[in-house]
Short mmCIF file of C-alpha atoms in Angstrom, two decimals:
data_model
loop_
_atom_site.label_atom_id
_atom_site.label_comp_id
_atom_site.label_asym_id
_atom_site.label_seq_id
_atom_site.Cartn_x
_atom_site.Cartn_y
_atom_site.Cartn_z
CA MET J 1 -8.30 -0.96 19.58
CA PRO J 2 -8.50 -2.05 15.89
CA TYR J 3 -6.40 -5.06 14.97
CA PHE J 4 -5.53 -7.22 11.51
CA GLY J 5 -7.81 -10.09 11.00
CA GLN J 6 -6.60 -13.40 9.62
CA ALA J 7 -6.08 -12.45 5.92
CA SER J 8 -4.79 -9.22 6.70
CA GLU J 9 -1.93 -10.78 9.11
CA GLY J 10 -1.34 -13.50 6.30
CA HIS J 11 -0.88 -10.87 3.65
CA LEU J 12 1.48 -8.79 6.08
CA LEU J 13 3.73 -11.45 6.69
CA THR J 14 4.82 -11.51 2.94
CA CYS J 15 6.19 -8.12 3.42
CA ASP J 16 9.25 -6.44 4.37
CA ALA J 17 9.62 -5.86 8.00
CA ARG J 18 9.54 -2.12 7.47
CA LEU J 19 6.16 -2.10 5.77
CA GLN J 20 5.05 -4.50 8.68
CA ARG J 21 6.13 -1.89 11.09
CA VAL J 22 4.21 1.24 9.51
CA ALA J 23 0.86 -1.21 9.01
CA ARG J 24 0.90 -2.25 12.50
CA ALA J 25 1.45 1.17 13.94
CA VAL J 26 -1.35 2.43 11.58
CA VAL J 27 -3.97 -0.36 12.89
CA GLU J 28 -3.33 1.07 16.54
CA ARG J 29 -5.09 3.98 15.48
CA TYR J 30 -7.05 3.61 12.05
CA ASP J 31 -8.95 0.63 11.28
CA CYS J 32 -7.45 -0.70 8.10
CA SER J 33 -7.05 -4.11 6.06
CA VAL J 34 -3.95 -5.36 4.20
CA TRP J 35 -5.28 -6.38 0.85
CA GLU J 36 -1.92 -7.50 -0.84
CA GLY J 37 1.72 -7.49 -0.19
CA TYR J 38 3.80 -10.46 -2.30
CA ARG J 39 1.99 -10.67 -5.63
CA GLY J 40 3.14 -13.80 -7.84
CA GLU J 41 3.90 -14.17 -11.66
CA GLU J 42 -0.18 -14.99 -12.42
CA ASP J 43 -1.34 -12.05 -10.65
CA GLN J 44 1.17 -9.72 -11.77
CA THR J 45 0.80 -10.44 -15.40
CA ARG J 46 -3.20 -10.05 -14.91
CA TYR J 47 -2.85 -6.83 -13.36
CA PHE J 48 -0.68 -5.41 -16.09
CA ARG J 49 -2.96 -6.72 -18.64
CA HIS J 50 -5.98 -4.86 -17.17
CA GLY J 51 -4.19 -1.93 -16.49
CA LYS J 52 -4.04 -1.93 -12.77
CA SER J 53 -0.24 -2.11 -12.63
CA ARG J 54 2.29 -0.36 -15.01
CA VAL J 55 5.13 -2.80 -14.56
CA ARG J 56 5.57 -6.35 -15.98
CA TRP J 57 6.59 -9.45 -13.89
CA PRO J 58 9.32 -9.45 -12.23
CA ASN J 59 9.62 -5.43 -11.95
CA SER J 60 7.06 -4.51 -9.53
CA LYS J 61 8.06 -4.20 -5.68
CA HIS J 62 5.20 -6.73 -4.93
CA ASN J 63 7.19 -9.47 -6.94
CA VAL J 64 10.16 -9.80 -4.64
CA LYS J 65 10.06 -11.61 -1.02
CA PRO J 66 9.68 -10.14 1.22
CA SER J 67 7.47 -7.81 -0.67
CA LYS J 68 8.83 -4.42 -0.55
CA ALA J 69 5.12 -3.14 -1.64
CA MET J 70 1.93 -3.65 0.08
CA HIS J 71 -2.19 -2.19 -0.41
CA LEU J 72 -3.62 -1.06 2.54
CA LEU J 73 -7.24 -0.03 3.01
CA PRO J 74 -9.33 1.91 5.56
CA HIS J 75 -11.84 -0.43 7.24
CA PRO J 76 -14.68 -0.61 6.52
CA PHE J 77 -14.21 -0.26 2.91
CA PRO J 78 -15.20 3.18 1.72
CA GLY J 79 -16.08 2.29 -1.70
CA TRP J 80 -13.53 3.11 -4.72
CA GLU J 81 -15.49 6.26 -5.72
CA ASN J 82 -14.66 7.74 -2.14
CA THR J 83 -11.31 9.21 -3.09
CA LYS J 84 -11.37 11.78 -0.48
CA THR J 85 -11.10 8.68 2.36
CA PHE J 86 -8.34 7.32 0.54
CA TYR J 87 -6.55 10.71 0.51
CA PHE J 88 -6.98 11.15 4.40
CA PHE J 89 -5.85 7.68 4.90
CA GLY J 90 -3.03 7.83 2.61
CA GLY J 91 -1.53 11.11 4.45
CA TYR J 92 -2.04 9.17 7.75
CA VAL J 93 -0.17 6.15 6.58
CA VAL J 94 2.75 8.08 5.00
CA ARG J 95 3.20 10.74 8.29
CA THR J 96 3.09 7.38 10.41
CA ALA J 97 5.89 6.21 8.37
CA GLU J 98 7.91 9.24 8.84
CA VAL J 99 7.67 9.39 12.45
CA LEU J 100 8.78 5.67 12.12
CA GLY J 101 11.72 6.84 10.09
CA ILE J 102 10.77 4.67 7.17
CA LYS J 103 10.61 6.20 3.75
CA LEU J 104 7.49 5.48 1.68
CA ARG J 105 6.25 6.05 -1.71
CA TRP J 106 2.50 6.20 -1.90
CA GLY J 107 0.54 5.38 -5.29
CA GLY J 108 -1.51 8.75 -4.83
CA ASP J 109 1.70 10.83 -4.94
CA TRP J 110 4.18 8.73 -6.55
CA ASP J 111 6.88 11.61 -6.76
CA SER J 112 6.34 12.47 -2.90
CA ASP J 113 6.20 15.97 -3.71
CA TYR J 114 2.73 16.75 -1.80
CA ASP J 115 1.05 17.54 -5.18
CA LEU J 116 -1.57 15.11 -5.48
CA ASP J 117 -2.86 16.51 -9.06
CA ASP J 118 0.34 15.72 -11.07
CA GLN J 119 -0.11 12.12 -11.03
CA LYS J 120 -0.72 9.89 -13.95
CA PHE J 121 -1.60 6.41 -12.25
CA MET J 122 -3.56 6.81 -9.29
CA ASP J 123 -2.88 3.36 -6.85
CA LEU J 124 -4.54 4.79 -3.81
CA THR J 125 -3.91 1.61 -1.47
CA HIS J 126 -0.26 1.27 -2.66
CA TYR J 127 2.56 1.85 -0.65
CA GLU J 128 6.08 0.96 -1.10
CA ILE J 129 9.33 1.22 0.36
CA ALA J 130 11.10 4.16 -1.20
CA ASP J 131 14.86 2.78 -1.89
#
């Protein structure tokens, strides 16, 4: 059975308990890594400047403690160009959350309408609590 390594566990522990539940349920069947949970001001500012985030500090769900957002990646890392793997994995994560009764917003379907072609900003590893 897959499990999280030390770095993933550290990132996951910065996340809201609901995100932790989802990630732990996913890793039971699908090997993955937690790339990021909480994000500090310096990182958020850098991501915004480089176009990797659309929001400034402190407006990201990554910028609160515990973090209401995480980056979860399939393992082994398939490469950024392999979007089909990220779409498949994203569906698995979202469905796992639904089964647990947790509403997530995924960076591959921001408006949660199951239309993957109407997105203006793709962040296929991003999952956040939809409050």
